[in-house]
Amino acid sequence: MDNVLTDDPFKLLIQSIVDYAIYMLDPEGNVTSWNVGAERIKGFQTEEIVGQHFSKFYTDEDREARVPERVLETARKEGKFQGEGWRVRKDGTRFWASVVVDRINGEDGKLLGFAKITRDMTEQREAQHALLEAERRFRILIQGVTDYAIYMLDPEGRVTNWNAGAERIKGYSPDEIIGQHFSRFYTSDDFDAGVPKRALETARETGRYEAEGWRVRKDGTRFWASVVIDAIKDEDGKIIGFAKITRDQTEKREAQLRLEESREQLFRSQKMEALGQLTGGLAHDFNNLLTAILGAADLALRNVADPEKLKRMLDGIRNSAQRGAGLTKQLLAFARAQQLEIRQIDLKDFMGDVTTLVRPSLRSDIELVTEISDQLWPVDADAGALELAILNLAFNARDAMKDGGKLRISAENVVLNGQPEGLRGEHVALRVKDTGSGMSPETMERVFEPFFTTKSFGEGTGLGLSQVFGFAKQIGGGVTVDSEIDKGSSFTLYLPASRGATHAESKANGVHALGRVLIVEDDTLVAELAAGMLDELGFETVVAHSAKEALDRLAGGEKPKVIFSDVVMPGGISGIELARKVRDRFPELPILLTTGYSEQIAGTHGFPVLQKPYELESLADALGKMLKRPIVVSQ
Ligand SMILES: Nc1ncnc2c1ncn2[C@@H]1O[C@H](COP(=O)(O)OP(=O)(O)OP(=O)(O)O)[C@@H](O)[C@H]1O
Ligand SMILES: [Mg+2]
C-alpha cells in the first residue's frame, strides 16, 4: 500500500478500521483515499477507486435525481451532510448506508475536500423493518377482531385506541371515543358505586381485573359484558396503561337464564306429579281401610246382641286401623319425620334376631343365606326402623322370587370416600340380594318413590322402599340398588359406624383399636407430635386448639375415650379448668393433663399429669393407668 497517508499513525488507524468506510474526496468529489472498511463494504480496491467520482456509489435513480451533487453542496455550505439511503457495491448489489460527509478546510478556510464516513446498516434496517412489520400485522389483527372489543387505556383510564370489535359492540367510532374516559361504558349505578374506579385500582394493584356485568352502548342500550383489564408496565415496572378486552355475553347469558327457567319449570311439574301421586296413593289406601272399618262398624252395630260376631267385627276394625297406622309409619319414614331412637347397635346379635323374624315368612322354595362378618363395627341406628327396613327388603326379594330362589343377607365393614351418595368414613354395608325377576332401568329409577309399585292391588302399597330410603337418610347413611331383568336384585343399606365405636381390629390392620383421644393443645406442632405418638400407640386422635373448642366438640357429640390436654393455653380456659368442667359434665370421661412447668404440677388438684417433655413409654404408661389396661409400645 504505497499511499501518501501511511507514515502518520493516526492515518494508519483510519486505514485499518473495517466497520466503517472512511475516505476522502477532493472539492469536486473525486476519491483521494480509501480505507480497509471502504474496501470491505463497497468492494473496490484502493487502486480501482482513487481518482473516481464518488457518485459511482449511488443508484442510477439517485444519480439522475442529482443526489450526489446535493450531498456535496450541503456539506460545502453547511459544513456537514448526514443521511441514509441505498448505495451500490462494486458487484452491483445494494446496501443501506448511513452516511456522514464533513467539509475539510485548509488553514486559510479554503475548501480542501470532504471526509466521508459510511456505515453498512442493511442488517439493522432489516431487523427494524421486521419489527415494524410484526407490529403492523398485530395492529391489523387486533383491528380486525370483531368479536372482542380490544382497546387500551392510559394510566388515568382514557381510551387511547379502539378496534373494530369495540366499535361493533359499543357503537362508538374511534374518533368519537379516543380520549374519553372508559367509565362512560358503565351504568350510572355502577358509576355511582365506583365500580370503574375500583376496576382500574384492582388492575393496578394485582395486574389484572376480571368481571362480568352490565355495560352501556352508545345508543343507551345495555349488554352483558365479560371484561378483562390487564395492567401494562414498562421495563421499570411503571404502569403505562391498561389493555382492555370486553366480550358481549348477552346472548349467552340469556340462553343460560332460559335454560335455568325451563329446568325450574320441569322441576315444578315433576314435583306436582309426585305430589299428585302421593295424594292419590294415600287417598286410595286409606279409602280401602276406611271402607273396611265402616263396613265392620256397620255390621257390629247390627249385631250388638251377638258377642261372638261383635268381637269378630271389632277385631276387623282394629286390624284395619293397625294397617293404617303401619302406613303412616312408612310415610313418616319417607318424610324422614319419624321419631327415631338412635342407639348403638351391635349388628351380629341384631342380624340373628332379624333373620329369625324373616325366615317364617319366606316360602320353603326360598333359601336364606346370611354372611355376617364377626368383626362388624357397631352402628348408630334406631333398632325398630332398621328391623323394618330389613323386613321390607326381604319381603320385596321374596315377592320377586315367585318360583323360588336364594335370598342372601350379608354385612361387612366398608370405609367410604364420597361414593356412593357422598358418603364418607366408616360404614357397615348391609346387603339384601335375591335371584328373582330383577328390574328394568325405568323401574329401578323409581323404586324409592312413595306409592310406586308394580304389584297388583292388595299386594303392595309402594311404601316399603320409601321407608328404607327415608330411614337410611335420616340416620345419615344411604341405600343403593343394583339390578338387571332376570338377573336378580341387590339392595345395599349403608349404615354409619357408631362414633363411640371400639373397633375390634388391632392397629396392625391399619385401624386404631384403642379408641379416640381428644388432644387439647394450642401449639399446632406439639399437637401434631402428640397425635403422631398416640397414633403409634394405636389411638385415633382429634385435635382441639383450645379448651373451648374441646368443650364445643364434646357438646356436639364427640365421644373420645380420653382427653389429653395441655395445662397452659393462652386466653380463656386453662387445662385445669377444662378438667374440672369435664369432671362435672362427663364424669366417666378421663382426662390426662400435661405441662412443662413442674411448679404447676402441684396445683393440678389431683388430676393425673404427664410432665413435658414426655416419651412414648411414659405416655403409654400414663394412658394405660387411666384406661386400666396395658398399652404396649410395639418395637
Ligand atoms: N328385590 C326386588 N326385585 C324386583 N323388583 C323389586 C324389588 N324390590 C322392589 N322392587 C320393585 O320396586 C317396587 C317398589 O317397592 P316397594 O317395596 O317400595 O313397594 P312394594 O313392595 O310394591 O309395596 P310395599 O312394600 O309397600 O308392600 C316394587 O313394586 C317392585 O316393582
Ligand atoms: Mg315392598
XYZ file of C-alpha atoms and ligand atoms in Angstrom:
667
model
C 0.000 0.000 0.000
C 2.121 2.915 -1.203
C -0.263 5.518 -0.013
C 0.516 9.119 0.961
C -1.072 8.549 4.343
C 0.945 5.579 5.520
C 3.517 7.484 7.554
C 1.033 9.035 10.001
C -0.027 6.655 12.878
C -3.460 8.261 13.116
C -3.940 7.738 9.417
C -2.754 4.185 9.839
C -5.517 3.686 12.394
C -8.131 5.007 9.996
C -6.716 2.828 7.291
C -7.314 -0.276 9.299
C -10.881 0.351 10.549
C -13.100 -2.311 8.989
C -16.597 -1.436 10.195
C -16.686 1.990 8.638
C -15.817 3.070 5.132
C -13.680 6.157 5.772
C -12.324 8.002 2.780
C -11.711 11.477 1.409
C -12.937 13.372 -1.600
C -11.392 16.337 -3.326
C -13.528 19.510 -3.737
C -15.010 18.071 -6.963
C -15.996 14.783 -5.339
C -13.225 12.510 -6.611
C -11.972 9.850 -4.210
C -8.490 10.631 -2.860
C -8.068 7.999 -0.131
C -9.627 4.632 0.816
C -9.529 2.503 3.980
C -9.991 -1.215 4.657
C -13.571 -0.651 5.792
C -14.366 1.035 2.485
C -12.781 -1.850 0.643
C -14.842 -4.333 2.634
C -18.144 -2.512 2.423
C -18.038 -1.261 -1.160
C -15.860 -3.950 -2.723
C -13.428 -1.666 -4.594
C -9.657 -1.898 -4.121
C -7.807 1.376 -3.468
C -6.187 1.363 -6.929
C -9.529 0.878 -8.630
C -11.302 3.734 -6.945
C -8.891 6.534 -6.101
C -9.485 9.255 -8.685
C -13.036 8.124 -9.478
C -16.038 10.326 -8.739
C -17.943 9.281 -5.609
C -21.297 9.368 -7.434
C -20.273 5.892 -8.593
C -21.603 4.585 -5.243
C -25.116 5.916 -5.846
C -28.034 4.216 -7.577
C -28.981 5.264 -11.097
C -32.148 6.915 -9.820
C -30.232 8.912 -7.213
C -27.643 9.943 -9.799
C -30.400 11.070 -12.146
C -32.000 12.993 -9.333
C -28.571 14.596 -8.752
C -28.443 13.405 -5.158
C -24.595 13.191 -5.016
C -24.278 16.837 -6.107
C -26.770 17.934 -3.460
C -24.874 15.997 -0.787
C -21.627 17.794 -1.603
C -23.467 21.094 -1.903
C -24.915 20.688 1.577
C -21.563 19.714 3.090
C -19.889 22.606 1.321
C -22.400 25.167 2.529
C -23.275 23.845 5.973
C -20.035 22.081 6.830
C -21.774 18.690 7.172
C -24.214 16.314 5.472
C -25.875 13.443 7.240
C -28.281 10.913 5.767
C -29.306 7.354 4.996
C -30.014 5.693 1.685
C -29.302 2.893 -0.756
C -25.778 2.659 -2.119
C -24.317 0.303 -4.707
C -21.351 -2.026 -4.249
C -18.821 -2.833 -6.950
C -20.725 -6.069 -7.745
C -23.939 -4.082 -8.270
C -25.649 -5.224 -5.048
C -27.163 -2.604 -2.820
C -26.708 -1.872 0.831
C -28.416 0.545 3.184
C -25.875 3.171 4.143
C -25.722 5.681 6.908
C -23.528 8.496 5.661
C -21.736 11.496 7.154
C -19.866 13.957 4.902
C -17.721 16.648 6.556
C -16.254 19.635 4.792
C -12.453 19.908 5.231
C -10.970 23.391 5.273
C -7.412 24.447 4.763
C -5.791 26.807 7.241
C -6.958 29.726 5.150
C -10.554 28.426 5.308
C -10.456 27.357 1.710
C -12.208 24.092 0.775
C -9.691 21.251 0.661
C -12.140 18.420 0.188
C -14.515 16.164 2.152
C -14.177 13.409 4.702
C -16.772 10.727 4.173
C -17.806 8.047 6.651
C -20.232 5.370 5.529
C -21.666 2.559 7.558
C -23.478 -0.543 6.253
C -26.824 -0.536 8.110
C -28.581 -3.182 5.992
C -28.949 -5.679 8.830
C -30.198 -3.139 11.363
C -32.605 -1.796 8.795
C -33.945 -5.268 8.100
C -34.387 -6.017 11.770
C -36.194 -2.762 12.268
C -38.375 -3.462 9.281
C -39.242 -6.892 10.557
C -40.235 -5.364 13.887
C -42.366 -2.723 12.246
C -43.954 -5.340 10.049
C -44.785 -7.539 13.035
C -46.296 -4.563 14.804
C -48.270 -3.649 11.716
C -49.633 -7.186 11.351
C -50.532 -7.288 15.019
C -52.347 -3.970 14.699
C -54.261 -5.257 11.697
C -55.135 -8.403 13.591
C -56.429 -6.537 16.634
C -58.160 -4.009 14.450
C -59.885 -6.774 12.547
C -61.180 -8.702 15.545
C -64.899 -8.033 15.727
C -65.981 -10.481 18.425
C -63.999 -8.763 21.113
C -63.706 -5.104 21.943
C -59.952 -4.697 22.344
C -58.620 -1.289 23.243
C -56.173 0.442 25.505
C -56.451 2.959 28.283
C -53.878 5.438 29.512
C -52.973 5.240 33.221
C -55.895 7.575 34.027
C -58.397 5.395 32.196
C -58.822 7.351 28.971
C -59.252 5.396 25.750
C -56.136 5.550 23.574
C -57.129 3.210 20.738
C -60.147 1.305 19.524
C -60.658 -1.775 17.377
C -63.462 -2.889 15.056
C -64.889 -5.172 17.747
C -65.113 -2.253 20.154
C -66.887 -0.210 17.501
C -69.313 -3.044 16.756
C -70.069 -3.927 20.370
C -70.189 -0.445 21.895
C -71.302 1.583 18.893
C -68.682 4.369 19.051
C -66.348 5.135 16.155
C -62.656 5.611 17.074
C -62.700 9.427 16.685
C -65.759 9.686 18.945
C -64.253 7.748 21.786
C -60.467 8.092 21.788
C -59.547 10.453 24.604
C -62.763 9.770 26.536
C -62.786 8.120 29.953
C -63.770 4.439 29.935
C -66.211 4.895 32.811
C -68.793 6.072 30.284
C -69.355 2.416 29.339
C -70.682 1.693 32.828
C -74.272 2.037 34.024
C -74.911 5.089 36.160
C -75.493 2.867 39.192
C -72.113 1.201 38.716
C -70.517 4.584 38.119
C -72.003 5.983 41.322
C -70.888 2.894 43.202
C -67.312 3.493 41.997
C -67.081 0.254 40.006
C -64.888 1.581 37.139
C -62.539 3.210 39.616
C -62.184 0.004 41.583
C -61.633 -1.954 38.380
C -58.595 0.155 37.480
C -57.324 0.069 41.043
C -57.534 -3.705 41.097
C -55.733 -3.976 37.757
C -53.106 -1.538 39.000
C -52.524 -3.416 42.253
C -52.843 -7.027 41.146
C -52.041 -6.681 37.454
C -55.430 -7.934 36.360
C -59.132 -7.337 36.823
C -61.856 -9.690 35.629
C -65.600 -9.286 35.919
C -68.993 -9.661 34.321
C -71.671 -7.022 34.393
C -73.966 -4.691 32.521
C -72.372 -2.116 30.229
C -73.979 0.640 28.162
C -73.726 1.092 24.394
C -73.616 4.464 22.649
C -77.369 4.243 21.964
C -78.031 3.721 25.672
C -78.951 0.027 25.403
C -77.302 -2.398 27.773
C -75.344 -5.552 27.143
C -73.947 -8.198 29.467
C -70.187 -7.912 29.262
C -67.364 -10.105 30.352
C -64.378 -7.862 30.923
C -60.660 -8.338 31.466
C -58.341 -5.436 32.243
C -54.587 -6.052 32.225
C -52.096 -3.525 33.522
C -49.281 -2.814 31.057
C -45.911 -1.980 32.580
C -42.664 -0.679 31.132
C -39.276 -2.262 31.871
C -39.069 -0.438 35.197
C -42.428 -1.781 36.295
C -44.180 1.560 35.905
C -47.770 1.331 34.660
C -48.042 2.895 31.236
C -51.647 1.955 30.592
C -54.180 -0.858 30.515
C -55.285 -3.342 27.877
C -58.998 -3.935 27.979
C -60.853 -6.810 26.388
C -64.628 -6.874 26.510
C -66.968 -9.564 25.209
C -70.670 -9.233 24.647
C -72.184 -12.166 26.536
C -75.795 -11.031 26.419
C -76.991 -13.902 24.250
C -75.075 -16.484 26.196
C -76.470 -15.161 29.452
C -79.997 -15.131 28.110
C -79.676 -18.687 26.871
C -78.445 -19.709 30.295
C -81.295 -17.908 32.044
C -83.790 -19.588 29.715
C -82.260 -22.961 30.470
C -82.459 -22.331 34.210
C -86.054 -21.216 33.805
C -87.058 -24.357 31.923
C -85.247 -26.533 34.447
C -87.183 -24.811 37.187
C -90.424 -25.442 35.321
C -89.602 -29.082 34.811
C -88.766 -29.438 38.481
C -92.059 -27.762 39.442
C -94.089 -30.031 37.205
C -92.260 -33.115 38.456
C -92.934 -32.015 41.990
C -96.629 -31.575 41.191
C -96.731 -35.024 39.631
C -95.079 -36.617 42.632
C -97.395 -34.765 44.952
C -100.409 -35.901 42.931
C -99.207 -39.469 43.066
C -98.661 -39.256 46.786
C -102.081 -37.764 47.464
C -103.750 -40.245 45.113
C -101.983 -43.199 46.698
C -102.776 -42.042 50.190
C -106.429 -41.396 49.444
C -106.758 -44.756 47.746
C -105.179 -46.778 50.534
C -106.950 -45.002 53.342
C -110.219 -45.248 51.485
C -109.831 -49.011 51.400
C -109.070 -49.124 55.092
C -111.944 -46.795 55.955
C -114.305 -48.882 53.828
C -113.287 -51.927 55.793
C -113.640 -50.083 59.103
C -117.026 -48.582 58.230
C -118.350 -51.886 56.945
C -117.208 -53.696 60.071
C -118.639 -50.964 62.313
C -121.973 -51.204 60.500
C -122.078 -54.920 60.942
C -121.064 -54.574 64.587
C -123.938 -52.185 65.201
C -126.354 -54.664 63.686
C -125.042 -57.434 65.850
C -124.654 -55.810 69.243
C -126.565 -58.660 70.738
C -124.228 -61.319 69.355
C -120.970 -61.111 71.327
C -119.329 -63.662 69.032
C -119.955 -61.631 65.861
C -119.359 -58.365 67.657
C -115.886 -59.483 68.644
C -115.059 -60.507 65.069
C -116.150 -57.138 63.750
C -114.178 -55.249 66.372
C -111.110 -57.364 65.574
C -111.504 -56.445 61.913
C -111.737 -52.781 62.821
C -108.609 -52.990 64.924
C -106.692 -54.818 62.155
C -107.594 -52.195 59.592
C -106.688 -49.383 61.956
C -103.351 -51.079 62.650
C -102.632 -51.320 58.925
C -103.447 -47.645 58.674
C -101.008 -46.953 61.490
C -98.390 -49.024 59.622
C -98.951 -46.950 56.503
C -98.467 -43.691 58.338
C -95.302 -45.072 59.864
C -93.809 -45.851 56.441
C -94.909 -42.450 55.155
C -93.343 -40.675 58.088
C -90.184 -42.657 57.491
C -90.041 -41.475 53.892
C -90.606 -37.917 55.048
C -87.737 -38.521 57.494
C -90.067 -37.259 60.155
C -90.372 -40.386 62.250
C -89.188 -40.256 65.822
C -86.009 -42.284 65.834
C -84.396 -43.562 68.925
C -80.772 -43.805 67.904
C -78.607 -46.123 69.894
C -75.513 -48.162 69.320
C -76.457 -51.471 67.747
C -74.212 -54.493 67.609
C -75.194 -55.943 64.239
C -74.038 -59.510 64.885
C -76.692 -60.215 67.513
C -79.197 -57.978 65.818
C -78.978 -59.723 62.457
C -79.506 -63.044 64.164
C -82.778 -61.775 65.614
C -83.902 -60.301 62.311
C -83.277 -63.440 60.280
C -85.286 -65.471 62.750
C -88.022 -62.950 62.093
C -87.676 -63.218 58.327
C -87.440 -66.971 57.935
C -91.033 -67.963 58.755
C -92.454 -65.549 56.209
C -90.363 -66.964 53.354
C -91.756 -69.800 51.310
C -89.958 -73.134 51.514
C -88.654 -72.758 47.955
C -86.529 -69.796 49.075
C -83.131 -70.484 50.583
C -81.951 -67.942 53.146
C -78.207 -67.390 53.481
C -76.611 -64.944 55.886
C -72.998 -63.821 55.800
C -72.174 -61.568 58.698
C -68.567 -60.764 59.465
C -67.941 -61.122 63.202
C -65.574 -58.126 63.168
C -68.526 -55.930 62.267
C -68.459 -52.364 63.598
C -71.414 -51.369 65.715
C -73.734 -48.836 64.093
C -75.810 -45.937 65.370
C -79.430 -46.533 64.396
C -82.987 -46.998 65.577
C -83.499 -50.720 66.144
C -87.185 -50.800 65.184
C -86.717 -48.837 61.997
C -83.661 -50.888 60.998
C -85.621 -54.071 61.520
C -88.491 -52.748 59.423
C -86.079 -51.743 56.651
C -84.531 -55.219 56.522
C -88.002 -56.795 56.515
C -89.126 -54.511 53.684
C -86.086 -55.520 51.629
C -86.529 -59.200 52.424
C -90.229 -59.179 51.539
C -89.515 -57.453 48.226
C -86.924 -60.126 47.480
C -89.416 -62.813 48.345
C -92.067 -61.244 46.102
C -89.549 -61.087 43.244
C -88.772 -64.810 43.524
C -92.135 -66.272 42.577
C -90.512 -69.564 41.521
C -88.179 -69.773 44.436
C -84.527 -68.785 44.675
C -81.858 -67.654 47.054
C -82.029 -64.708 49.461
C -78.652 -63.608 50.735
C -78.280 -61.147 53.582
C -74.717 -60.028 54.236
C -72.978 -57.308 56.220
C -69.404 -56.053 56.038
C -67.329 -53.076 57.153
C -66.553 -50.502 54.478
C -64.694 -47.193 54.525
C -66.320 -44.858 52.028
C -64.729 -41.997 50.213
C -67.564 -39.948 48.748
C -69.115 -42.918 46.937
C -71.970 -43.696 46.922
C -74.160 -40.673 47.603
C -71.355 -38.529 49.021
C -70.905 -40.855 51.999
C -67.562 -40.786 53.791
C -65.901 -42.726 56.546
C -66.628 -45.974 58.297
C -69.889 -47.706 57.475
C -71.454 -51.104 57.607
C -72.780 -52.207 54.220
C -75.855 -54.365 54.736
C -76.773 -56.147 51.524
C -80.014 -57.946 50.653
C -79.624 -59.875 47.411
C -82.089 -62.068 45.564
C -82.140 -64.242 42.461
C -85.562 -63.009 41.422
C -87.115 -61.230 38.461
C -84.861 -58.156 38.600
C -85.925 -54.721 37.379
C -85.883 -52.628 34.244
C -83.830 -49.421 34.444
C -87.098 -47.425 34.432
C -88.422 -49.292 37.453
C -85.085 -49.024 39.186
C -85.206 -45.234 38.856
C -88.490 -45.009 40.692
C -88.364 -47.754 43.322
C -87.830 -45.353 46.226
C -90.792 -43.153 45.284
C -93.670 -43.426 47.732
C -96.609 -45.381 46.296
C -94.587 -46.583 43.362
C -95.449 -50.230 42.958
C -95.652 -52.753 40.153
C -97.664 -55.089 42.303
C -101.367 -55.598 41.808
C -103.950 -54.120 44.078
C -103.815 -55.537 47.577
C -100.314 -56.926 47.120
C -98.282 -53.809 47.685
C -98.689 -50.167 48.606
C -95.359 -48.980 47.206
C -94.210 -47.718 50.584
C -91.687 -50.390 51.562
C -88.640 -48.930 49.860
C -89.744 -45.390 50.741
C -89.314 -46.400 54.355
C -85.897 -47.927 53.653
C -84.795 -44.798 51.814
C -86.148 -42.327 54.370
C -84.701 -44.266 57.283
C -81.255 -44.558 55.672
C -81.163 -40.824 55.001
C -82.406 -39.946 58.433
C -79.566 -41.757 60.174
C -77.007 -40.196 57.837
C -76.489 -43.244 55.655
C -77.860 -44.226 52.267
C -79.262 -47.006 50.130
C -78.350 -48.132 46.616
C -79.872 -50.598 44.202
C -78.324 -52.782 41.561
C -80.439 -54.944 39.329
C -80.989 -56.377 35.888
C -84.045 -58.049 34.424
C -83.985 -61.812 35.158
C -80.673 -61.458 36.944
C -81.979 -60.638 40.408
C -81.584 -57.508 42.523
C -79.294 -56.332 45.235
C -80.069 -53.548 47.682
C -77.280 -52.147 49.870
C -78.015 -50.215 53.007
C -75.070 -48.095 54.228
C -75.212 -47.608 57.990
C -72.746 -45.191 59.612
C -70.480 -46.939 62.087
C -71.014 -45.849 65.653
C -68.913 -42.836 66.622
C -68.272 -44.237 70.050
C -67.198 -47.472 68.446
C -64.459 -49.571 69.932
C -63.196 -51.299 66.857
C -62.202 -54.858 67.259
C -59.298 -54.795 64.813
C -55.829 -54.076 66.001
C -53.675 -51.253 64.782
C -51.722 -53.739 62.727
C -54.702 -53.842 60.380
C -54.500 -50.115 59.917
C -57.334 -49.441 62.336
C -56.955 -47.675 65.657
C -58.100 -50.246 68.117
C -57.695 -48.304 71.330
C -60.280 -45.620 70.643
C -60.094 -41.915 70.145
C -58.065 -39.367 72.108
C -59.118 -35.729 72.112
C -55.906 -33.713 72.148
C -56.254 -30.175 73.523
C -53.182 -28.153 72.589
C -52.847 -24.622 71.230
C -49.459 -25.237 69.614
C -50.058 -26.940 66.272
C -46.623 -28.502 66.176
C -46.889 -30.003 69.652
C -50.399 -31.207 68.832
C -49.109 -32.930 65.726
C -46.330 -34.532 67.673
C -48.754 -35.818 70.309
C -51.081 -37.100 67.590
C -48.171 -38.930 65.971
C -47.218 -40.634 69.260
C -50.797 -41.576 70.080
C -51.215 -42.975 66.584
C -48.130 -45.070 67.179
C -49.739 -46.459 70.329
C -52.895 -47.399 68.437
C -55.159 -44.468 69.235
C -57.188 -42.441 66.839
C -56.862 -38.687 67.510
C -58.752 -35.438 67.125
C -57.231 -32.074 67.978
C -58.932 -29.116 69.642
C -56.803 -25.964 69.659
C -58.343 -24.532 72.812
C -60.250 -25.726 75.847
C -63.333 -24.007 74.483
C -63.090 -25.883 71.213
C -62.728 -29.112 73.190
C -65.887 -28.356 75.194
C -67.737 -27.468 71.986
C -66.733 -30.742 70.420
C -67.889 -32.697 73.471
C -71.171 -30.809 73.483
C -71.514 -31.599 69.766
C -71.446 -35.322 70.423
C -67.735 -36.115 70.196
C -67.137 -39.191 72.347
C -63.424 -39.696 72.966
C -62.030 -42.447 75.126
C -59.793 -39.990 76.907
C -58.799 -36.309 76.811
C -55.138 -35.337 76.687
C -54.810 -31.629 77.435
C -52.080 -29.049 77.826
C -52.344 -27.052 81.069
C -51.234 -23.638 79.881
C -53.138 -22.256 76.962
C -53.271 -18.577 76.089
C -56.567 -16.801 76.703
C -59.762 -18.246 78.115
C -59.861 -21.581 79.866
C -56.804 -23.428 81.193
C -56.372 -27.182 81.086
C -57.180 -27.432 84.788
C -60.449 -25.582 84.396
C -61.216 -27.790 81.408
C -60.558 -30.866 83.546
C -62.991 -29.573 86.201
C -65.687 -28.872 83.635
C -65.230 -32.281 82.069
C -65.459 -33.932 85.523
C -68.755 -32.105 86.134
C -70.334 -32.747 82.782
C -68.859 -36.068 81.689
C -67.816 -37.793 84.917
C -66.922 -41.023 83.075
C -64.501 -39.333 80.706
C -60.863 -39.486 81.902
C -58.569 -36.530 81.289
C -54.775 -36.552 81.291
C -53.025 -33.198 81.705
C -49.553 -32.339 80.543
C -47.257 -29.430 81.362
C -43.645 -28.429 81.165
C -43.794 -26.330 84.349
C -43.076 -28.551 87.326
C -44.397 -25.978 89.808
C -47.781 -26.296 88.182
C -47.943 -29.995 88.756
C -48.622 -29.313 92.430
C -51.643 -27.271 91.508
C -53.411 -29.769 89.340
C -55.881 -30.756 92.040
C -55.488 -34.459 91.798
C -55.873 -34.733 88.019
C -53.243 -37.026 86.512
C -50.366 -35.095 84.937
C -47.697 -36.107 82.476
C -44.563 -33.987 82.592
C -43.349 -32.447 79.350
C -41.244 -33.436 77.519
C -42.610 -36.977 77.546
C -41.614 -40.095 75.698
C -43.706 -42.778 74.080
C -43.128 -45.096 77.053
C -44.277 -42.625 79.673
C -47.273 -41.584 77.555
C -48.272 -45.227 77.147
C -47.853 -45.740 80.907
C -49.960 -42.748 81.876
C -52.765 -43.634 79.461
C -52.647 -47.289 80.461
C -53.161 -46.327 84.119
C -56.142 -44.195 83.228
C -57.771 -46.725 80.937
C -56.913 -49.576 83.286
C -55.365 -51.689 80.545
C -51.804 -52.288 79.459
C -50.718 -50.233 76.473
C -47.733 -51.719 74.737
C -45.153 -49.801 72.759
C -44.512 -52.048 69.785
C -40.878 -52.289 68.663
N -85.984 -57.220 45.072
C -86.738 -56.694 44.083
N -86.773 -57.300 42.858
C -87.518 -56.776 41.869
N -88.256 -55.660 41.984
C -88.264 -55.025 43.169
C -87.504 -55.499 44.269
N -87.677 -54.647 45.297
C -88.531 -53.681 44.858
N -88.888 -53.897 43.584
C -89.775 -53.064 42.772
O -89.958 -51.837 43.422
C -91.317 -51.567 43.662
C -91.451 -50.748 44.900
O -91.075 -51.492 46.029
P -91.658 -51.106 47.444
O -91.120 -52.047 48.443
O -91.422 -49.661 47.661
O -93.195 -51.299 47.252
P -93.998 -52.654 47.105
O -93.158 -53.792 47.505
O -94.554 -52.662 45.761
O -95.134 -52.412 48.157
P -94.986 -52.446 49.762
O -93.554 -52.694 50.070
O -95.452 -51.124 50.205
O -95.877 -53.542 50.186
C -91.951 -52.914 43.695
O -93.309 -52.870 43.355
C -91.126 -53.676 42.642
O -91.572 -53.373 41.346
Mg -92.138 -53.827 49.268
